[in-house]
XYZ file of C-alpha atoms in Angstrom:
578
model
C -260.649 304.677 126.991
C -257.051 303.526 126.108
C -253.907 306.085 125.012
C -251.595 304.218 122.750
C -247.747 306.023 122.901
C -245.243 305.562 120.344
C -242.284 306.259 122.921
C -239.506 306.557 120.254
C -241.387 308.896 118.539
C -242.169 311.188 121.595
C -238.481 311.160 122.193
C -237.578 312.245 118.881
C -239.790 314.984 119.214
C -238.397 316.278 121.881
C -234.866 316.194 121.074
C -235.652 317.403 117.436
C -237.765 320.732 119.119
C -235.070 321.106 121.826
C -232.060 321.086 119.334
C -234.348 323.597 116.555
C -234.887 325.481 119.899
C -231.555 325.783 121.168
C -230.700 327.152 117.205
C -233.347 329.711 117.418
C -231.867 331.536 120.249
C -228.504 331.536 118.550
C -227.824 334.719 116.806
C -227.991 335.110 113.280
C -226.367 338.029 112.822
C -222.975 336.308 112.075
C -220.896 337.393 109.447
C -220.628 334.843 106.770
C -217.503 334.416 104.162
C -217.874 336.296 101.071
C -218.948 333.815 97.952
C -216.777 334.112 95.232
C -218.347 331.917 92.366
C -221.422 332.474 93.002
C -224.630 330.146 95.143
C -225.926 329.295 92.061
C -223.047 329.368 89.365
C -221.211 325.740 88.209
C -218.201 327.966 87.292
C -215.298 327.338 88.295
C -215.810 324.047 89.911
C -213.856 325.108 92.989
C -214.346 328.155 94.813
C -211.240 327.600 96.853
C -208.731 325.572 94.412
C -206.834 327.676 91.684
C -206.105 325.050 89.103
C -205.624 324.999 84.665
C -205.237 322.748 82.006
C -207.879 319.526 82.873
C -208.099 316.445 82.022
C -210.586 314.025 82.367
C -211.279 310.299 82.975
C -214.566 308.403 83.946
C -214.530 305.808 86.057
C -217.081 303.687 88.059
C -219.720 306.068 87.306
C -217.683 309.231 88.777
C -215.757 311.543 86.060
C -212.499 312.381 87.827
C -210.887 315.990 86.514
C -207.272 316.419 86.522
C -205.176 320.080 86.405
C -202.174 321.824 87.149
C -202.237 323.112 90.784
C -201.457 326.859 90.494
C -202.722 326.953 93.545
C -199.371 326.047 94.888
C -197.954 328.895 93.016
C -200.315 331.055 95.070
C -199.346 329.888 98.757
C -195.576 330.105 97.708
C -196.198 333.566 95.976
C -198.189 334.428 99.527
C -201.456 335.652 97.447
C -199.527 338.334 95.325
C -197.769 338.627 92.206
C -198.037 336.399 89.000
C -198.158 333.078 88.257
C -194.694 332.218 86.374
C -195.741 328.227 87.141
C -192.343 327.730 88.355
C -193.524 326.249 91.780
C -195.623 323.678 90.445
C -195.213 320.142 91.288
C -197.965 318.548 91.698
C -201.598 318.070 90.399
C -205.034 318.545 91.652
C -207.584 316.335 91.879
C -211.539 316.465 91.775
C -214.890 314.328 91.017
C -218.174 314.328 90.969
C -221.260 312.020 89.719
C -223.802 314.932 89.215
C -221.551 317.618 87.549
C -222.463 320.446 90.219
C -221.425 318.920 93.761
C -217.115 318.128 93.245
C -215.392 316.202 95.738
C -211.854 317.662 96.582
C -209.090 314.701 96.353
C -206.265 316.658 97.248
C -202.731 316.877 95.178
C -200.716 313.976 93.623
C -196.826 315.592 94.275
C -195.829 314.453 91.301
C -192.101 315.779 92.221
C -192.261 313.171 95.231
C -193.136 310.911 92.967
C -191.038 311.145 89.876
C -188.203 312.332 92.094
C -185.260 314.616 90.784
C -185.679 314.738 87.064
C -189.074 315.985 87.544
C -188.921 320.216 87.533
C -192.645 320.795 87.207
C -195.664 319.489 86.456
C -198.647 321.108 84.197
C -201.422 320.130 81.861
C -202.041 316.897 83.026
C -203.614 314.170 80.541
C -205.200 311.275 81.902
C -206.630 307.993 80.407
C -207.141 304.346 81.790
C -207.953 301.107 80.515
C -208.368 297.015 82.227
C -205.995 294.967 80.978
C -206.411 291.503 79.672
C -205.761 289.785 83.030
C -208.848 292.227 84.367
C -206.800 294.879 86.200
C -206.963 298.380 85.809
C -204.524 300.766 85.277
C -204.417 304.583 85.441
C -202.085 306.913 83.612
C -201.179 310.646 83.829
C -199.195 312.098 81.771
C -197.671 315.819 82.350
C -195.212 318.111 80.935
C -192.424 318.533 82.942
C -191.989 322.297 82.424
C -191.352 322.602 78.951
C -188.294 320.757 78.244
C -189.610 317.123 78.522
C -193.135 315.155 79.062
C -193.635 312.425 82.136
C -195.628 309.960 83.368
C -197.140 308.047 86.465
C -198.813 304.679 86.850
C -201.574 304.086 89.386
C -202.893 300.105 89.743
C -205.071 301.200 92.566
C -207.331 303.917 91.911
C -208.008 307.290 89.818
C -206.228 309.246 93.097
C -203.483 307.066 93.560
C -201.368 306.322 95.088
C -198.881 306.716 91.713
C -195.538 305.819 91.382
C -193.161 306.625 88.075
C -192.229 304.048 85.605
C -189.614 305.421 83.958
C -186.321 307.132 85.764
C -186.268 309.593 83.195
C -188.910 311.499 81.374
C -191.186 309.710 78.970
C -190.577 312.295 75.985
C -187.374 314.205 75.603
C -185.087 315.961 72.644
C -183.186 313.424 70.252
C -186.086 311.315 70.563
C -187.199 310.171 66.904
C -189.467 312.561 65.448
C -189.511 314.892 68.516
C -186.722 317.584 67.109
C -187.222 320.380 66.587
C -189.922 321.137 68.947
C -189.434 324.692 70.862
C -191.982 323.529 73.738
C -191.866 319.307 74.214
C -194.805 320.013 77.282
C -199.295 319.523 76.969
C -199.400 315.910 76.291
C -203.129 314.988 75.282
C -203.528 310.901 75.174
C -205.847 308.699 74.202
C -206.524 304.701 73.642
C -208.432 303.589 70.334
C -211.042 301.109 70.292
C -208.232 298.351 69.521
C -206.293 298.896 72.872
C -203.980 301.033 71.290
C -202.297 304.686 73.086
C -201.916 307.736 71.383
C -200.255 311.142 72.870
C -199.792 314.479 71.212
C -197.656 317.170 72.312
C -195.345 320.235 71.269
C -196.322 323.738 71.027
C -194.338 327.317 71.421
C -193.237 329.918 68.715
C -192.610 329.011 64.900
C -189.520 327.627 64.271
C -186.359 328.797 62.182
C -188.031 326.722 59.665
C -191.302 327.144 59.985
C -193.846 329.831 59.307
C -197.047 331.716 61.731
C -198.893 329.874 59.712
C -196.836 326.550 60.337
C -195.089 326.935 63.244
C -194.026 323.374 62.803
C -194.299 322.754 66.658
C -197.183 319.791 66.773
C -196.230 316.086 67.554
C -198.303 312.752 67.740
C -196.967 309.495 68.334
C -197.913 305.704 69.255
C -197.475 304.712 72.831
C -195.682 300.839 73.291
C -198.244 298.623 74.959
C -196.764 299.868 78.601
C -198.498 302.928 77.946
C -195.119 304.701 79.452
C -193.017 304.959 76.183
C -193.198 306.100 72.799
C -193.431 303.385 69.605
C -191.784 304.128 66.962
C -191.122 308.266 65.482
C -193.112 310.970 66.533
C -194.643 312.698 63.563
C -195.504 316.638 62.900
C -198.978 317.532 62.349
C -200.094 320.264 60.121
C -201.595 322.226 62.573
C -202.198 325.906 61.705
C -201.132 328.314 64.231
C -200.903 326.149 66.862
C -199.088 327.489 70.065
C -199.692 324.713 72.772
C -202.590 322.903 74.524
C -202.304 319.607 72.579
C -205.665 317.010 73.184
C -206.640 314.110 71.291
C -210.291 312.243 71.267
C -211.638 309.590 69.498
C -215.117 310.602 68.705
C -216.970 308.435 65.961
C -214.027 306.236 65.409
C -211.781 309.109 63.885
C -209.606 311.235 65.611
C -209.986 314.515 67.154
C -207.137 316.761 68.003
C -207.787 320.141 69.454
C -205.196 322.804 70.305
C -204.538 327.045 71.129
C -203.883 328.925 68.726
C -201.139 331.800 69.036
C -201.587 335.471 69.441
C -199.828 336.054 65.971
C -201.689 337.807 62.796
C -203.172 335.949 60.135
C -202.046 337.540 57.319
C -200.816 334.063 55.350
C -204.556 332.598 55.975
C -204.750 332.746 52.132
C -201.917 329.957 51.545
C -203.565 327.597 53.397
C -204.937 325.790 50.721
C -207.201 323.137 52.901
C -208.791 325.628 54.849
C -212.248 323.881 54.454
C -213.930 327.591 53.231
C -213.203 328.470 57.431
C -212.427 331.708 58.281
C -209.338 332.213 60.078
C -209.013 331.692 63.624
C -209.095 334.413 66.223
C -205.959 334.564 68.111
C -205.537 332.851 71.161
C -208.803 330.043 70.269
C -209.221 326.816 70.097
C -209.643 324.805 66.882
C -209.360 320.877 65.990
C -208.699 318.891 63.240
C -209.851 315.076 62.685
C -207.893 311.869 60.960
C -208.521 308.423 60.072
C -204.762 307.956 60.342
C -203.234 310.099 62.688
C -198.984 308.930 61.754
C -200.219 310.607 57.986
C -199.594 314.413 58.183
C -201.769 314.812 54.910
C -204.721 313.031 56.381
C -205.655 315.297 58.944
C -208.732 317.655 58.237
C -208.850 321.165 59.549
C -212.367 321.959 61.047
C -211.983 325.361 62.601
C -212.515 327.399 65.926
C -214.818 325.958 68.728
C -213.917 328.597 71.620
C -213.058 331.812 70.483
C -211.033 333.820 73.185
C -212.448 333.714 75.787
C -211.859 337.079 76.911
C -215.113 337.557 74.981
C -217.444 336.339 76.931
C -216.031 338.493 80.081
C -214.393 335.320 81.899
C -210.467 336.519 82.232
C -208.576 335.501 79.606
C -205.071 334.595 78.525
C -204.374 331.355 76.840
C -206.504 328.544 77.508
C -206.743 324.948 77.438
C -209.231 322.416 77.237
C -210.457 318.910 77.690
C -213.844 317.842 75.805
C -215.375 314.821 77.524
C -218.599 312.252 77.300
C -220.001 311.232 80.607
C -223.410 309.791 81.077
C -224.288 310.202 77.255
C -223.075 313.980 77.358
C -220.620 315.950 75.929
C -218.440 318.410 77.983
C -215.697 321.026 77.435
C -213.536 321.483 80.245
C -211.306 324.540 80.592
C -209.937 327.163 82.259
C -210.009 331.101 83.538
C -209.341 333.320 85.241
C -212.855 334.270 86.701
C -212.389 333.808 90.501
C -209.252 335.430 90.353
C -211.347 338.618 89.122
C -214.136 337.914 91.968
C -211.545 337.849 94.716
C -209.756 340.845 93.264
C -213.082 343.156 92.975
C -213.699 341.853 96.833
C -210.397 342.722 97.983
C -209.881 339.085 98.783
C -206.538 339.096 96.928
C -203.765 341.482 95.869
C -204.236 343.260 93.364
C -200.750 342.975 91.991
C -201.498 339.029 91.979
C -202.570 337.849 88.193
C -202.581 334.481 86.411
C -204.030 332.544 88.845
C -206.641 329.851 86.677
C -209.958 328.045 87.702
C -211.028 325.320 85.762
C -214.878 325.662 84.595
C -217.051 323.284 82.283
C -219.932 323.795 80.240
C -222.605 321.475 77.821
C -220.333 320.775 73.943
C -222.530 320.202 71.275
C -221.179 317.242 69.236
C -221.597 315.690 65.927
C -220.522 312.246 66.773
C -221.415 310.780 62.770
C -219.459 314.576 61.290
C -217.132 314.654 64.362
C -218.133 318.359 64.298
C -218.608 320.499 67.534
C -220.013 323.515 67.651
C -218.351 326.871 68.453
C -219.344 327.686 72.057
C -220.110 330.604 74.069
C -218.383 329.966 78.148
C -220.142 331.474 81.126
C -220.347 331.458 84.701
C -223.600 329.849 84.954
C -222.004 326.490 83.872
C -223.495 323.014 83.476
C -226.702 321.956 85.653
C -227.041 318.622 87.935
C -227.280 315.277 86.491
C -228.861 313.739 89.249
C -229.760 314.624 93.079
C -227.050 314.397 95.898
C -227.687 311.098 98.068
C -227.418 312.618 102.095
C -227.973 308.995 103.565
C -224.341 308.070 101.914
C -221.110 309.416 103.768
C -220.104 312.593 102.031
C -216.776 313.765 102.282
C -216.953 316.852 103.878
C -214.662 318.124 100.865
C -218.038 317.671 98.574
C -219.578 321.392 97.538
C -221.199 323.014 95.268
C -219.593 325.935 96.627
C -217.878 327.716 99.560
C -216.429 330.477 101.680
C -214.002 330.943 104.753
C -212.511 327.703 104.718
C -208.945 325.856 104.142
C -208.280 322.398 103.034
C -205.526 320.290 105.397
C -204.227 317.161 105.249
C -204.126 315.750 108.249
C -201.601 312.919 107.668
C -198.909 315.108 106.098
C -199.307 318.532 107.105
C -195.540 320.005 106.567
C -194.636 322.855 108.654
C -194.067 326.771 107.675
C -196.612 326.381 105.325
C -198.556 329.115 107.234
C -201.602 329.602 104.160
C -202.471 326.389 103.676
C -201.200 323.006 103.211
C -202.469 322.693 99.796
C -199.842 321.367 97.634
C -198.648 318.465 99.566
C -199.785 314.771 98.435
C -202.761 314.469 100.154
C -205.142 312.338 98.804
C -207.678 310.490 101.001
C -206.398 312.478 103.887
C -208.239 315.870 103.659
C -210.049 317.800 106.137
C -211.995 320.874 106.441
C -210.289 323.657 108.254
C -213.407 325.839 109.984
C -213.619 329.547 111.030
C -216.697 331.457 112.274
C -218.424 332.270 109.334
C -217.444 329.565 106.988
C -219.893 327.614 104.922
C -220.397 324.784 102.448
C -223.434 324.580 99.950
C -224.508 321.398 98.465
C -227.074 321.064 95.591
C -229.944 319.264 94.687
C -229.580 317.094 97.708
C -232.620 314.157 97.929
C -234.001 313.632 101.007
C -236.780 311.510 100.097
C -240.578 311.422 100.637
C -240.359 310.347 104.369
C -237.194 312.554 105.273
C -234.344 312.240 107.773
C -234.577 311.525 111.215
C -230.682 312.613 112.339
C -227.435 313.990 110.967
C -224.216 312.703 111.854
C -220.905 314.937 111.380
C -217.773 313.577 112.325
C -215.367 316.391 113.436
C -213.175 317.735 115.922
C -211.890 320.625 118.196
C -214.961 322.807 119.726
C -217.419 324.607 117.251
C -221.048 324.876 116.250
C -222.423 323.907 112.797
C -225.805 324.926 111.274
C -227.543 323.231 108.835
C -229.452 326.059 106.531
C -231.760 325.068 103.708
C -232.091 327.594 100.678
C -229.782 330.153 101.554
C -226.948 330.251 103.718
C -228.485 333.045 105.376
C -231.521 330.867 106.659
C -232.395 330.785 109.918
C -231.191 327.055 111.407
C -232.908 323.955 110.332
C -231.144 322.107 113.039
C -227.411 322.981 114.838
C -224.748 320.838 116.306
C -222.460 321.442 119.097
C -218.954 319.658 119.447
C -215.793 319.593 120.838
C -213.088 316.413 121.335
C -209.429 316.304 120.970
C -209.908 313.593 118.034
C -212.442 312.649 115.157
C -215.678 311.435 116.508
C -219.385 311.047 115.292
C -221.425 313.840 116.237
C -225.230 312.856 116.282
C -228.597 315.367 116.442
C -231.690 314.511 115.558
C -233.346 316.427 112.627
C -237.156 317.628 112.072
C -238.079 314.448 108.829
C -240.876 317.355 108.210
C -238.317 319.805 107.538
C -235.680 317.692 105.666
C -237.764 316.225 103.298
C -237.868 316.482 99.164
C -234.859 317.992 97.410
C -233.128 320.673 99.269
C -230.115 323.192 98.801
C -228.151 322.626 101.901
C -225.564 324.922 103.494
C -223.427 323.687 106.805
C -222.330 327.153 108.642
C -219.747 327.195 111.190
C -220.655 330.227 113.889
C -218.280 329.171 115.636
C -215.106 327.456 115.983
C -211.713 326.814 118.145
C -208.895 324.814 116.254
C -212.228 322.911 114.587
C -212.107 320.624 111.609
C -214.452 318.763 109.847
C -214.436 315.112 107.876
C -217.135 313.762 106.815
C -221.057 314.036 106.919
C -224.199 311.542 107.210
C -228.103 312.031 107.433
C -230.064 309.018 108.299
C -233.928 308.050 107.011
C -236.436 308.617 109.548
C -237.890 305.236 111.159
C -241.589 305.836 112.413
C -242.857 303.256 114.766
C -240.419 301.773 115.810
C -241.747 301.010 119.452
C -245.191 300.972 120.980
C -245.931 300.960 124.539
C -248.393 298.849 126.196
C -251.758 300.168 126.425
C -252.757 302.119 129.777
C -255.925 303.635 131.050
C -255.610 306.891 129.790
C -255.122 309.791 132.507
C -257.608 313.023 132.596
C -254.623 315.635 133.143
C -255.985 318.964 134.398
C -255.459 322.090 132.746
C -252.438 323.587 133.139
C -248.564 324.094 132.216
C -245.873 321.485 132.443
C -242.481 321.127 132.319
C -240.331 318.246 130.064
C -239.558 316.242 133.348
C -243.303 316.073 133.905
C -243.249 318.369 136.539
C -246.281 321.149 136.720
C -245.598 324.680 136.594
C -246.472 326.730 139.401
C -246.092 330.215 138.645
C -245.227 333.226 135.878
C -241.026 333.248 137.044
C -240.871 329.223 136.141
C -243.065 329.789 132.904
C -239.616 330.120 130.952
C -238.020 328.094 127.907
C -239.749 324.846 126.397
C -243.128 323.754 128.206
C -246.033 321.819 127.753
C -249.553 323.204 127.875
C -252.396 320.758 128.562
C -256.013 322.795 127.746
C -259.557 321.423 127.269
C -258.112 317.910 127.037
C -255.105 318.583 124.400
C -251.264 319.140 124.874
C -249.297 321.467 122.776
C -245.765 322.368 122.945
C -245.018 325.922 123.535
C -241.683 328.242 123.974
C -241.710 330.815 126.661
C -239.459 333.631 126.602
């Protein structure tokens, strides 16, 4: 008789049951961060980032949302009082490829950037395009407070790095067309099927001239071939009730603008004369209009409300703003609320004197693209579902969640001092880490481990803690844990149970504990069976009795303690003794 032993896969074994054992005697009775959004709402897309007004571009198979950072309002306000935007100077940054999971890019510090003419930066519009020598180029346009409208130039990537290509901003008063405009800030842009740039703009109360009903406030104009100036005179749009949150698409080769309407009554409904048998629009909703040719104020068709305010639907409300989007042969309506504010308020998370402090959500738009119609929408929490499963055997940033609690972003190339909160709000970029505390936690969704499983996880981190991995709840008991501590970023390996981590899984990583501990980046690998076979050996009659991992035999009741192997009647079993 001959015993065949895979020695790589006896190995395994042992490390895989020694690191599930070593979890098991951890205790699970650690407090865990509160969850503000919810483990299994979409809405908001970040359960740690306050940010408003997105945009949206798609590139390279990842959609890539843009928005004002009011989280930098928050740090400088110290977590109380409102949001009066007047802090803001720079933009956030976020992706994903399955529409649940978001990767957090970090800020574009737009202020660095543009340098002193820039005063703020809000409602971001994005677009891009590959020129006729085959290079790409990125654009993002922002309004620069309300006085003027900017823009920055990227030949690199969606994130940057940007620089300004103008020394002054891109719209501004006396411009052609522009005047009078109460509000020159929300530029929406867009490029035609012919190459051509479009941006609209404007917004704020009626003026002298004007009416409720035409507040005379709404701008469009042609962008030069640069893509960073205006060609030509800006020209008003008929927009009724319009207050600000200018967007244009091109959906079925026509134009589609969509805007917010003001809070003011609609007692003139009845001289609108192309009112398309609509109802007036609630106050405070959004509505669009379409055009074959956008310059020709008469040509544009008024086609109603598509969100009514929001505050109906129980998701905060005040103004809104929103970006409507096809990715992978869907439509989407990105927007804004204040719904985590709320969360963190009812938990006692945040001040209760602090208010106006926006998350960006997205849900599924119906659209027409043959009528150019979309259809009035209701917004929730619950929020869009995944496109496709996570891939764990490709290195995720450890900024990629679903969701989260008890953590803060850093950069770690450009942390300034005093900041105290959080960093948040510098130009970070490619350079963020995961700040971890006992008790924090990332969950990731739908994540596709295959038929055969992992074999090991990789996290690459530094300082001292201990991460779980959880699968189904973040209150799980361990699936595996990893211990680590180094004064620099290294690549922490364990090996993983492929029995355990196998099919499609909701995974949580839990810090229980943590000293000055940060985290970058994350890796499983496949499992590899047979990978080496010993040569064969007579096999060896073992008698019955306990042994230890070394091989050693146990001799009495006091050593019977921990991980041993029992051989009885021929067969060997592992076996904890406590």
């Amino acid at each position: 008789m001959h015993q065949v032993i895979n020695l790589k896969l006896m190995c395994k074994e042992i490390f895989a049951t020694a690191a599930i054992v070593a979890a098991s005697l951890q205790s699970h009775a650690q407090t865990l961060a509160t969850d503000y959004k919810g483990t299994s709402n979409a809405n908001p897309i970040s359960a740690a980032v306050f940010c408003a007004d997105p945009t949206a571009i798609d590139y390279n198979g990842r959609l890539y949302v843009y928005g004002t950072n009011d989280h930098q309002q928050y740090i400088v306000n110290k977590k109380t009082g409102s949001n009066g935007y007047g802090n803001i100077k720079s933009l956030v940054v976020f992706s994903t490829d399955d529409m649940v999971n978001w990767t957090f890019h970090g800020t574009i510090d737009v202020g660095k950037v543009c340098g002193n003419w820039c005063g703020n930066s809000w409602a971001p519009s994005a677009v891009w395009r590959t020129t006729a020598a085959g290079k790409d180029e990125f654009f993002v346009y922002f309004a620069n407070g309300g006085s003027s409208v900017g823009v920055m130039k990227s030949t690199k990537s969606p994130v940057g790095p940007f620089t300004s290509p103008n020394s002054q901003p891109m719209i501004r008063h006396g411009m052609a067309g522009v005047d009078p405009c109460n509000w020159l800030f929300d530029p929406g842009a867009v490029i035609d099927s012919t190459g051509q740039g479009w941006i609209g703009f404007g917004g704020g109360d009626p003026q002298s001239s004007g009416s409720k009903l035409w507040p005379g406030n709404s701008r469009i104009a042609k962008l030069k071939p640069s893509m960073t100036a205006i060609d030509g005179s800006a020209v008003n749009m008929p927009a009724p009730y319009l207050f600000e949150a200018s967007e244009l698409n091109i959906i079925g080769g026509r134009f589609v603008y969509t805007y917010n309407t003001s809070w003011s009554d609609r007692n003139d409904w009845s001289k609108f004369e192309k009112r398309n048998g609509q109802p007036a629009p609630s106050s405070c909703s959004m509505c669009y209009m379409v055009s074959d040719n956008p310059l020709d104020p008469n040509s544009w068709e008024y086609r109603g409300e598509y969100v009514p305010n929001e505050g109906n639907f129980g998701m905060g409300w005040g103004n809104n703003h929103t970006h409507l989007h096809k990715f992978q042969g869907k439509y989407y309506l990105f927007y804004h609320s204040t719904v985590l504010e709320s969360a963190m308020k009812d938990g006692k998370a945040m001040d209760g004197g602090a208010s106006g402090y926006r998350s960006i959500g997205v849900n599924v738009a119906t659209v027409n693209e043959s009528k150019q119609t979309i259809n009035k929408m209701t917004l929730n929490k619950t929020g869009v579902t995944a496109i496709r499963n996570l891939d764990p055997y490709q290195l995720q940033e450890a900024e990629t969640m679903a969701t989260c609690g008890g953590f803060t972003y850093e950069d770690f190339s450009n942390i300034t001092k005093n900041t105290g909160i959080s960093s948040l709000g510098n130009d970070a970029s490619r350079a963020l880490q995961l700040k971890l505390k006992a008790g924090a936690w990332t969950q990731l969704r739908k994540v596709d481990f295959g038929t055969e499983g992992a074999g090991s996880f990789m996290l690459r981190a530094k300082g001292t803690g201990t991460v779980e991995i959880r699968l189904g709840t973040k209150t799980a008991k361990p699936a595996a844990s990893l211990d680590f501590t180094s004064t620099a970023y290294q690549d922490f390996n364990i090996p993983v149970d492929p029995a355990v981590f196998k099919g499609v899984k909701t995974v949580f990583l839990v810090c229980t504990a943590a000293t000055t501990a940060y985290i970058d980046a994350w890796q499983f690998s496949r499992e590899t069976p047979d990978a080496v076979t010993a040569p064969t050996a007579p096999a060896v009659t073992l008698p019955d009795r306990s042994y230890r991992l070394d091989g050693s035999p146990v001799n009495n009741a006091t050593q019977r303690r921990g991980l041993i192997i029992e051989h009885r009647d021929g067969q060997s079993r592992k076996r904890i003794v406590r």
